[in-house]
Amino acid sequence: ELPGKGGGEGEGGGDGDAGGGFGGDGEAGGMPVEQTSPPKPPPASPAPPPSPSSPPLPGSSCELAHSFGDSSTNTFSLDISDTSVGVGPPGYNPLLCSGTWFTGSGAVYWLKLDDVRPGVSLDLTACGFDTDLSIFKGSCDSLEMVACDGDSGSCNVAYSSFIDDFVPEADTQYYIVLAGYNGLTGAATVTATYASGASPSPSPSPSPAPSPVPSPSPVPSPSPSPVPSPSPSPSPTPSLALAGAFAVSLASAIASAVALASALTITLAGPVAVAVAVADTL
């Protein structure tokens, strides 16, 4: 039994060796070491905000048309470039611009005619490069082309533009559009010339409202004065003389009758006496 135990102890020693081995592992490693990840790169800087777009320049659209011809100067110099102008007018009519090679879009420059003289002939000239010139009327959202020219100018530069004898209408806004042949760009000068001696028409002054005239007060008609009724004329009082005369006549008649009766009575004595008495009485 003892050897058996010894064997058991040996086994126990073996266990100790094993334990020592484990202990050796413990001494070699100690506490397990946590492995760290490599440092992360710093976050990228945010992208800078986009640069604000440049504001549209005067002349780049109908709404930004440059005032032109204000009666103090009718000449305007401009520079058409692809980056500084807008598209052409939507009301472009190619039938009025035959031979100009301007399609109504692309590099154009807008001018607003402020010096409008109704009924006075206006000439427009564009010099500087191979230009195309057109005139529109109306509002920016509803334009109508009324004149156009490509190469009729007589400047020292070939293919300049010229519109002559254009007559503006009263109470109408006009826009002048300058473009180039087949999209060509460049510097140009636009000149407006009215007929000799014409001056800007003054704005009509409003007519003063007439002062109301008071109505005359009605004159009352005079009331007619009542006409008095004529006083009745009193009936004449019967004359006493007439009454007296009547009484006398009546008395005379009675007396005559009495006398006649007496005579008749007297003459009853005989026929002859009666006849004589009657004759005397009559």
mmCIF file of C-alpha atoms in Angstrom:
data_model
loop_
_atom_site.group_PDB
_atom_site.id
_atom_site.type_symbol
_atom_site.label_atom_id
_atom_site.label_comp_id
_atom_site.label_asym_id
_atom_site.label_seq_id
_atom_site.Cartn_x
_atom_site.Cartn_y
_atom_site.Cartn_z
ATOM 1 C CA GLU A 1 0.000 0.000 0.000
ATOM 2 C CA LEU A 2 2.888 2.400 0.841
ATOM 3 C CA PRO A 3 4.445 2.125 -2.584
ATOM 4 C CA GLY A 4 1.157 2.739 -3.913
ATOM 5 C CA LYS A 5 0.966 5.894 -1.919
ATOM 6 C CA GLY A 6 4.483 6.724 -2.898
ATOM 7 C CA GLY A 7 3.401 6.379 -6.376
ATOM 8 C CA GLY A 8 0.622 8.572 -5.509
ATOM 9 C CA GLU A 9 3.001 11.127 -4.076
ATOM 10 C CA GLY A 10 5.070 10.734 -7.169
ATOM 11 C CA GLU A 11 2.088 11.517 -9.116
ATOM 12 C CA GLY A 12 1.650 14.327 -6.772
ATOM 13 C CA GLY A 13 5.122 15.516 -7.526
ATOM 14 C CA GLY A 14 4.373 15.185 -11.061
ATOM 15 C CA ASP A 15 1.508 17.401 -10.441
ATOM 16 C CA GLY A 16 3.870 19.754 -8.708
ATOM 17 C CA ASP A 17 6.127 19.776 -11.703
ATOM 18 C CA ALA A 18 3.185 20.438 -13.778
ATOM 19 C CA GLY A 19 2.210 23.129 -11.366
ATOM 20 C CA GLY A 20 5.721 24.461 -11.457
ATOM 21 C CA GLY A 21 5.477 24.483 -15.148
ATOM 22 C CA PHE A 22 2.285 26.439 -14.914
ATOM 23 C CA GLY A 23 4.004 28.679 -12.421
ATOM 24 C CA GLY A 24 6.765 29.151 -14.888
ATOM 25 C CA ASP A 25 4.254 30.162 -17.436
ATOM 26 C CA GLY A 26 2.883 32.625 -14.933
ATOM 27 C CA GLU A 27 6.277 34.130 -14.333
ATOM 28 C CA ALA A 28 6.936 34.376 -18.001
ATOM 29 C CA GLY A 29 3.660 36.087 -18.942
ATOM 30 C CA GLY A 30 2.481 37.673 -15.693
ATOM 31 C CA MET A 31 -0.814 39.431 -16.386
ATOM 32 C CA PRO A 32 -1.780 39.237 -20.029
ATOM 33 C CA VAL A 33 -0.644 42.410 -21.877
ATOM 34 C CA GLU A 34 -3.427 44.255 -23.801
ATOM 35 C CA GLN A 35 -2.338 44.960 -27.306
ATOM 36 C CA THR A 36 -3.189 48.562 -28.498
ATOM 37 C CA SER A 37 -4.307 49.496 -32.036
ATOM 38 C CA PRO A 38 -2.164 51.933 -34.033
ATOM 39 C CA PRO A 39 -3.270 55.597 -33.606
ATOM 40 C CA LYS A 40 -5.969 56.801 -35.998
ATOM 41 C CA PRO A 41 -5.147 59.698 -38.279
ATOM 42 C CA PRO A 42 -6.845 63.028 -37.357
ATOM 43 C CA PRO A 43 -10.185 63.699 -39.078
ATOM 44 C CA ALA A 44 -9.975 65.474 -42.368
ATOM 45 C CA SER A 45 -10.725 69.192 -42.338
ATOM 46 C CA PRO A 46 -14.263 70.059 -43.583
ATOM 47 C CA ALA A 47 -14.486 71.187 -47.163
ATOM 48 C CA PRO A 48 -14.630 74.982 -47.476
ATOM 49 C CA PRO A 49 -18.059 76.386 -48.402
ATOM 50 C CA PRO A 50 -18.499 77.119 -52.084
ATOM 51 C CA SER A 51 -17.683 80.632 -53.101
ATOM 52 C CA PRO A 52 -20.806 82.761 -53.591
ATOM 53 C CA SER A 53 -21.644 83.294 -57.205
ATOM 54 C CA SER A 54 -21.022 86.741 -58.555
ATOM 55 C CA PRO A 55 -24.133 88.922 -58.775
ATOM 56 C CA PRO A 56 -25.481 89.398 -62.278
ATOM 57 C CA LEU A 57 -24.100 92.441 -64.017
ATOM 58 C CA PRO A 58 -26.101 95.276 -65.549
ATOM 59 C CA GLY A 59 -27.125 94.445 -69.079
ATOM 60 C CA SER A 60 -27.166 90.702 -68.483
ATOM 61 C CA SER A 61 -30.951 90.406 -68.711
ATOM 62 C CA CYS A 62 -34.030 92.400 -69.563
ATOM 63 C CA GLU A 63 -34.701 93.056 -65.877
ATOM 64 C CA LEU A 64 -31.144 94.415 -65.485
ATOM 65 C CA ALA A 65 -31.126 96.436 -68.692
ATOM 66 C CA HIS A 66 -28.815 99.445 -68.540
ATOM 67 C CA SER A 67 -30.563 102.826 -68.890
ATOM 68 C CA PHE A 68 -29.739 104.409 -72.216
ATOM 69 C CA GLY A 69 -30.527 107.690 -73.950
ATOM 70 C CA ASP A 70 -31.628 109.855 -71.027
ATOM 71 C CA SER A 71 -31.477 113.025 -73.192
ATOM 72 C CA SER A 72 -28.145 114.082 -71.665
ATOM 73 C CA THR A 73 -26.143 111.496 -73.574
ATOM 74 C CA ASN A 74 -27.306 109.105 -76.242
ATOM 75 C CA THR A 75 -24.051 107.170 -76.589
ATOM 76 C CA PHE A 76 -23.206 104.051 -74.603
ATOM 77 C CA SER A 77 -20.035 101.959 -74.790
ATOM 78 C CA LEU A 78 -20.182 98.351 -73.662
ATOM 79 C CA ASP A 79 -18.244 95.135 -73.741
ATOM 80 C CA ILE A 80 -20.003 91.906 -74.613
ATOM 81 C CA SER A 81 -18.340 88.808 -73.234
ATOM 82 C CA ASP A 82 -19.549 85.268 -72.748
ATOM 83 C CA THR A 83 -19.272 85.540 -68.965
ATOM 84 C CA SER A 84 -20.996 88.871 -68.365
ATOM 85 C CA VAL A 85 -24.231 88.691 -70.324
ATOM 86 C CA GLY A 86 -27.371 86.612 -70.334
ATOM 87 C CA VAL A 87 -29.442 84.949 -72.963
ATOM 88 C CA GLY A 88 -31.297 86.776 -75.641
ATOM 89 C CA PRO A 89 -34.965 87.715 -75.683
ATOM 90 C CA PRO A 90 -37.668 85.057 -76.044
ATOM 91 C CA GLY A 91 -39.625 87.261 -78.448
ATOM 92 C CA TYR A 92 -36.974 87.103 -81.161
ATOM 93 C CA ASN A 93 -38.437 87.184 -84.678
ATOM 94 C CA PRO A 94 -35.991 85.916 -87.329
ATOM 95 C CA LEU A 95 -38.178 87.318 -90.119
ATOM 96 C CA LEU A 96 -37.129 90.833 -89.078
ATOM 97 C CA CYS A 97 -33.439 89.893 -88.897
ATOM 98 C CA SER A 98 -32.695 88.083 -92.116
ATOM 99 C CA GLY A 99 -28.979 87.749 -92.774
ATOM 100 C CA THR A 100 -27.840 88.661 -89.251
ATOM 101 C CA TRP A 101 -27.065 85.167 -88.036
ATOM 102 C CA PHE A 102 -28.341 86.158 -84.632
ATOM 103 C CA THR A 103 -30.597 83.443 -83.236
ATOM 104 C CA GLY A 104 -31.968 85.362 -80.260
ATOM 105 C CA SER A 105 -29.837 83.570 -77.667
ATOM 106 C CA GLY A 106 -26.281 83.645 -76.457
ATOM 107 C CA ALA A 107 -24.064 86.597 -75.643
ATOM 108 C CA VAL A 108 -26.165 89.761 -75.693
ATOM 109 C CA TYR A 109 -26.280 93.084 -73.902
ATOM 110 C CA TRP A 110 -29.529 94.752 -72.849
ATOM 111 C CA LEU A 111 -30.196 98.501 -72.987
ATOM 112 C CA LYS A 112 -33.370 100.266 -71.849
ATOM 113 C CA LEU A 113 -34.413 103.284 -73.919
ATOM 114 C CA ASP A 114 -35.359 105.963 -71.381
ATOM 115 C CA ASP A 115 -35.360 108.934 -73.766
ATOM 116 C CA VAL A 116 -38.583 108.195 -75.642
ATOM 117 C CA ARG A 117 -39.803 110.950 -77.981
ATOM 118 C CA PRO A 118 -43.115 109.845 -79.443
ATOM 119 C CA GLY A 119 -43.479 110.467 -83.154
ATOM 120 C CA VAL A 120 -39.831 111.519 -83.652
ATOM 121 C CA SER A 121 -37.605 109.464 -85.938
ATOM 122 C CA LEU A 122 -34.752 107.638 -84.155
ATOM 123 C CA ASP A 123 -31.538 106.211 -85.664
ATOM 124 C CA LEU A 124 -29.494 103.541 -83.835
ATOM 125 C CA THR A 125 -25.901 102.649 -84.701
ATOM 126 C CA ALA A 126 -23.713 99.887 -83.232
ATOM 127 C CA CYS A 127 -19.981 100.033 -84.018
ATOM 128 C CA GLY A 128 -17.004 98.027 -82.796
ATOM 129 C CA PHE A 129 -17.219 94.553 -84.288
ATOM 130 C CA ASP A 130 -19.567 92.448 -86.388
ATOM 131 C CA THR A 131 -22.710 93.344 -84.464
ATOM 132 C CA ASP A 132 -26.419 92.556 -84.645
ATOM 133 C CA LEU A 133 -28.870 95.136 -83.290
ATOM 134 C CA SER A 134 -32.558 94.725 -82.456
ATOM 135 C CA ILE A 135 -35.347 96.681 -80.747
ATOM 136 C CA PHE A 136 -38.121 95.207 -78.611
ATOM 137 C CA LYS A 137 -41.148 96.779 -76.975
ATOM 138 C CA GLY A 138 -43.320 95.768 -74.048
ATOM 139 C CA SER A 139 -42.517 94.330 -70.630
ATOM 140 C CA CYS A 140 -39.756 91.842 -69.870
ATOM 141 C CA ASP A 141 -42.225 88.968 -69.599
ATOM 142 C CA SER A 142 -43.933 89.882 -72.871
ATOM 143 C CA LEU A 143 -41.614 91.303 -75.534
ATOM 144 C CA GLU A 144 -42.280 91.968 -79.185
ATOM 145 C CA MET A 145 -39.534 92.635 -81.722
ATOM 146 C CA VAL A 146 -40.177 95.746 -83.804
ATOM 147 C CA ALA A 147 -36.863 96.316 -85.655
ATOM 148 C CA CYS A 148 -33.576 94.553 -86.359
ATOM 149 C CA ASP A 149 -30.419 94.943 -88.462
ATOM 150 C CA GLY A 150 -27.174 93.119 -89.034
ATOM 151 C CA ASP A 151 -24.726 94.837 -91.372
ATOM 152 C CA SER A 152 -26.228 98.120 -92.606
ATOM 153 C CA GLY A 153 -23.921 100.376 -90.588
ATOM 154 C CA SER A 154 -21.317 102.727 -92.020
ATOM 155 C CA CYS A 155 -18.769 102.716 -89.205
ATOM 156 C CA ASN A 156 -15.052 102.353 -89.830
ATOM 157 C CA VAL A 157 -15.469 98.735 -88.717
ATOM 158 C CA ALA A 158 -16.982 96.336 -91.209
ATOM 159 C CA TYR A 159 -20.362 94.729 -90.609
ATOM 160 C CA SER A 160 -21.641 97.260 -88.120
ATOM 161 C CA SER A 161 -25.376 97.624 -87.486
ATOM 162 C CA PHE A 162 -27.729 100.491 -88.266
ATOM 163 C CA ILE A 163 -31.482 100.947 -87.645
ATOM 164 C CA ASP A 164 -32.881 104.121 -89.171
ATOM 165 C CA ASP A 165 -36.174 105.980 -89.060
ATOM 166 C CA PHE A 166 -37.565 104.080 -86.123
ATOM 167 C CA VAL A 167 -40.494 106.053 -84.651
ATOM 168 C CA PRO A 168 -41.279 105.338 -80.985
ATOM 169 C CA GLU A 169 -44.836 105.329 -79.727
ATOM 170 C CA ALA A 170 -46.119 107.162 -76.678
ATOM 171 C CA ASP A 171 -46.499 105.305 -73.371
ATOM 172 C CA THR A 172 -44.370 102.377 -74.607
ATOM 173 C CA GLN A 173 -41.194 100.899 -73.103
ATOM 174 C CA TYR A 174 -38.425 99.933 -75.553
ATOM 175 C CA TYR A 175 -35.399 97.666 -75.084
ATOM 176 C CA ILE A 176 -32.326 97.541 -77.330
ATOM 177 C CA VAL A 177 -30.451 94.250 -77.595
ATOM 178 C CA LEU A 178 -26.903 94.157 -78.948
ATOM 179 C CA ALA A 179 -25.410 90.838 -80.043
ATOM 180 C CA GLY A 180 -22.729 89.555 -82.372
ATOM 181 C CA TYR A 181 -22.667 87.702 -85.618
ATOM 182 C CA ASN A 182 -23.008 83.973 -84.962
ATOM 183 C CA GLY A 183 -22.363 84.477 -81.222
ATOM 184 C CA LEU A 184 -19.350 86.757 -81.696
ATOM 185 C CA THR A 185 -18.379 88.935 -78.712
ATOM 186 C CA GLY A 186 -16.426 92.145 -78.348
ATOM 187 C CA ALA A 187 -16.524 95.833 -77.431
ATOM 188 C CA ALA A 188 -18.995 98.148 -79.129
ATOM 189 C CA THR A 189 -20.538 101.599 -78.926
ATOM 190 C CA VAL A 190 -24.260 102.181 -79.407
ATOM 191 C CA THR A 191 -25.431 105.651 -80.440
ATOM 192 C CA ALA A 192 -29.014 106.914 -80.616
ATOM 193 C CA THR A 193 -29.777 109.993 -82.703
ATOM 194 C CA TYR A 194 -33.178 111.627 -82.955
ATOM 195 C CA ALA A 195 -34.225 113.740 -85.909
ATOM 196 C CA SER A 196 -32.647 117.207 -86.006
ATOM 197 C CA GLY A 197 -34.123 119.686 -83.576
ATOM 198 C CA ALA A 198 -36.180 117.136 -81.700
ATOM 199 C CA SER A 199 -36.282 117.534 -77.968
ATOM 200 C CA PRO A 200 -37.648 115.210 -75.333
ATOM 201 C CA SER A 201 -41.376 115.528 -75.043
ATOM 202 C CA PRO A 202 -42.365 116.777 -71.602
ATOM 203 C CA SER A 203 -44.528 114.606 -69.464
ATOM 204 C CA PRO A 204 -48.124 115.738 -69.794
ATOM 205 C CA SER A 205 -49.328 117.700 -66.797
ATOM 206 C CA PRO A 206 -52.589 116.482 -65.387
ATOM 207 C CA SER A 207 -55.468 118.804 -66.207
ATOM 208 C CA PRO A 208 -56.826 120.514 -63.105
ATOM 209 C CA ALA A 209 -60.207 119.330 -62.064
ATOM 210 C CA PRO A 210 -62.837 122.008 -62.746
ATOM 211 C CA SER A 211 -64.295 123.630 -59.657
ATOM 212 C CA PRO A 212 -67.903 122.641 -59.180
ATOM 213 C CA VAL A 213 -70.327 125.470 -60.005
ATOM 214 C CA PRO A 214 -72.979 125.779 -57.294
ATOM 215 C CA SER A 215 -76.488 125.355 -58.537
ATOM 216 C CA PRO A 216 -78.555 128.566 -58.264
ATOM 217 C CA SER A 217 -81.048 128.596 -55.429
ATOM 218 C CA PRO A 218 -84.594 128.348 -56.741
ATOM 219 C CA VAL A 219 -86.482 131.679 -56.620
ATOM 220 C CA PRO A 220 -89.913 131.162 -55.053
ATOM 221 C CA SER A 221 -92.768 132.206 -57.314
ATOM 222 C CA PRO A 222 -94.820 135.085 -55.842
ATOM 223 C CA SER A 223 -98.187 134.009 -54.514
ATOM 224 C CA PRO A 224 -100.982 135.676 -56.486
ATOM 225 C CA SER A 225 -102.852 138.293 -54.477
ATOM 226 C CA PRO A 226 -106.492 137.326 -54.047
ATOM 227 C CA VAL A 227 -108.797 139.450 -56.158
ATOM 228 C CA PRO A 228 -111.624 140.777 -53.945
ATOM 229 C CA SER A 229 -115.074 139.865 -55.067
ATOM 230 C CA PRO A 230 -117.039 142.878 -56.280
ATOM 231 C CA SER A 231 -119.421 144.208 -53.679
ATOM 232 C CA PRO A 232 -122.987 143.597 -54.757
ATOM 233 C CA SER A 233 -124.740 146.771 -55.789
ATOM 234 C CA PRO A 234 -127.682 147.460 -53.488
ATOM 235 C CA SER A 235 -131.024 147.166 -55.115
ATOM 236 C CA PRO A 236 -132.573 150.609 -55.562
ATOM 237 C CA THR A 237 -135.242 151.419 -53.051
ATOM 238 C CA PRO A 238 -138.599 151.896 -54.760
ATOM 239 C CA SER A 239 -139.310 155.546 -55.195
ATOM 240 C CA LEU A 240 -141.940 156.940 -52.869
ATOM 241 C CA ALA A 241 -143.018 159.235 -55.644
ATOM 242 C CA LEU A 242 -143.898 156.222 -57.766
ATOM 243 C CA ALA A 243 -145.855 154.736 -54.913
ATOM 244 C CA GLY A 244 -147.637 157.995 -54.383
ATOM 245 C CA ALA A 245 -148.429 158.311 -58.071
ATOM 246 C CA PHE A 246 -149.735 154.797 -58.113
ATOM 247 C CA ALA A 247 -151.874 155.570 -55.117
ATOM 248 C CA VAL A 248 -153.203 158.720 -56.738
ATOM 249 C CA SER A 249 -153.905 156.878 -59.989
ATOM 250 C CA LEU A 250 -155.639 154.147 -58.090
ATOM 251 C CA ALA A 251 -157.713 156.696 -56.229
ATOM 252 C CA SER A 252 -158.572 158.393 -59.480
ATOM 253 C CA ALA A 253 -159.635 155.102 -60.988
ATOM 254 C CA ILE A 254 -161.791 154.353 -57.997
ATOM 255 C CA ALA A 255 -163.321 157.783 -58.181
ATOM 256 C CA SER A 256 -163.993 157.345 -61.872
ATOM 257 C CA ALA A 257 -165.575 154.007 -61.213
ATOM 258 C CA VAL A 258 -167.739 155.484 -58.502
ATOM 259 C CA ALA A 259 -168.705 158.328 -60.796
ATOM 260 C CA LEU A 260 -169.512 155.869 -63.553
ATOM 261 C CA ALA A 261 -171.613 153.836 -61.227
ATOM 262 C CA SER A 262 -173.437 156.928 -60.125
ATOM 263 C CA ALA A 263 -174.012 157.941 -63.690
ATOM 264 C CA LEU A 264 -175.340 154.542 -64.577
ATOM 265 C CA THR A 265 -177.556 154.604 -61.647
ATOM 266 C CA ILE A 266 -178.792 158.000 -62.532
ATOM 267 C CA THR A 267 -179.472 157.183 -66.183
ATOM 268 C CA LEU A 268 -181.684 154.262 -65.413
ATOM 269 C CA ALA A 269 -184.623 156.598 -65.419
ATOM 270 C CA GLY A 270 -184.920 156.684 -69.186
ATOM 271 C CA PRO A 271 -183.274 155.348 -72.309
ATOM 272 C CA VAL A 272 -182.208 158.651 -73.726
ATOM 273 C CA ALA A 273 -180.539 159.798 -70.553
ATOM 274 C CA VAL A 274 -178.544 156.579 -70.381
ATOM 275 C CA ALA A 275 -177.131 157.017 -73.828
ATOM 276 C CA VAL A 276 -176.048 160.553 -73.210
ATOM 277 C CA ALA A 277 -174.439 159.712 -69.890
ATOM 278 C CA VAL A 278 -172.375 156.898 -71.371
ATOM 279 C CA ALA A 279 -171.141 159.075 -74.178
ATOM 280 C CA ASP A 280 -170.005 161.770 -71.810
ATOM 281 C CA THR A 281 -168.165 159.318 -69.634
ATOM 282 C CA LEU A 282 -166.253 157.781 -72.546
#
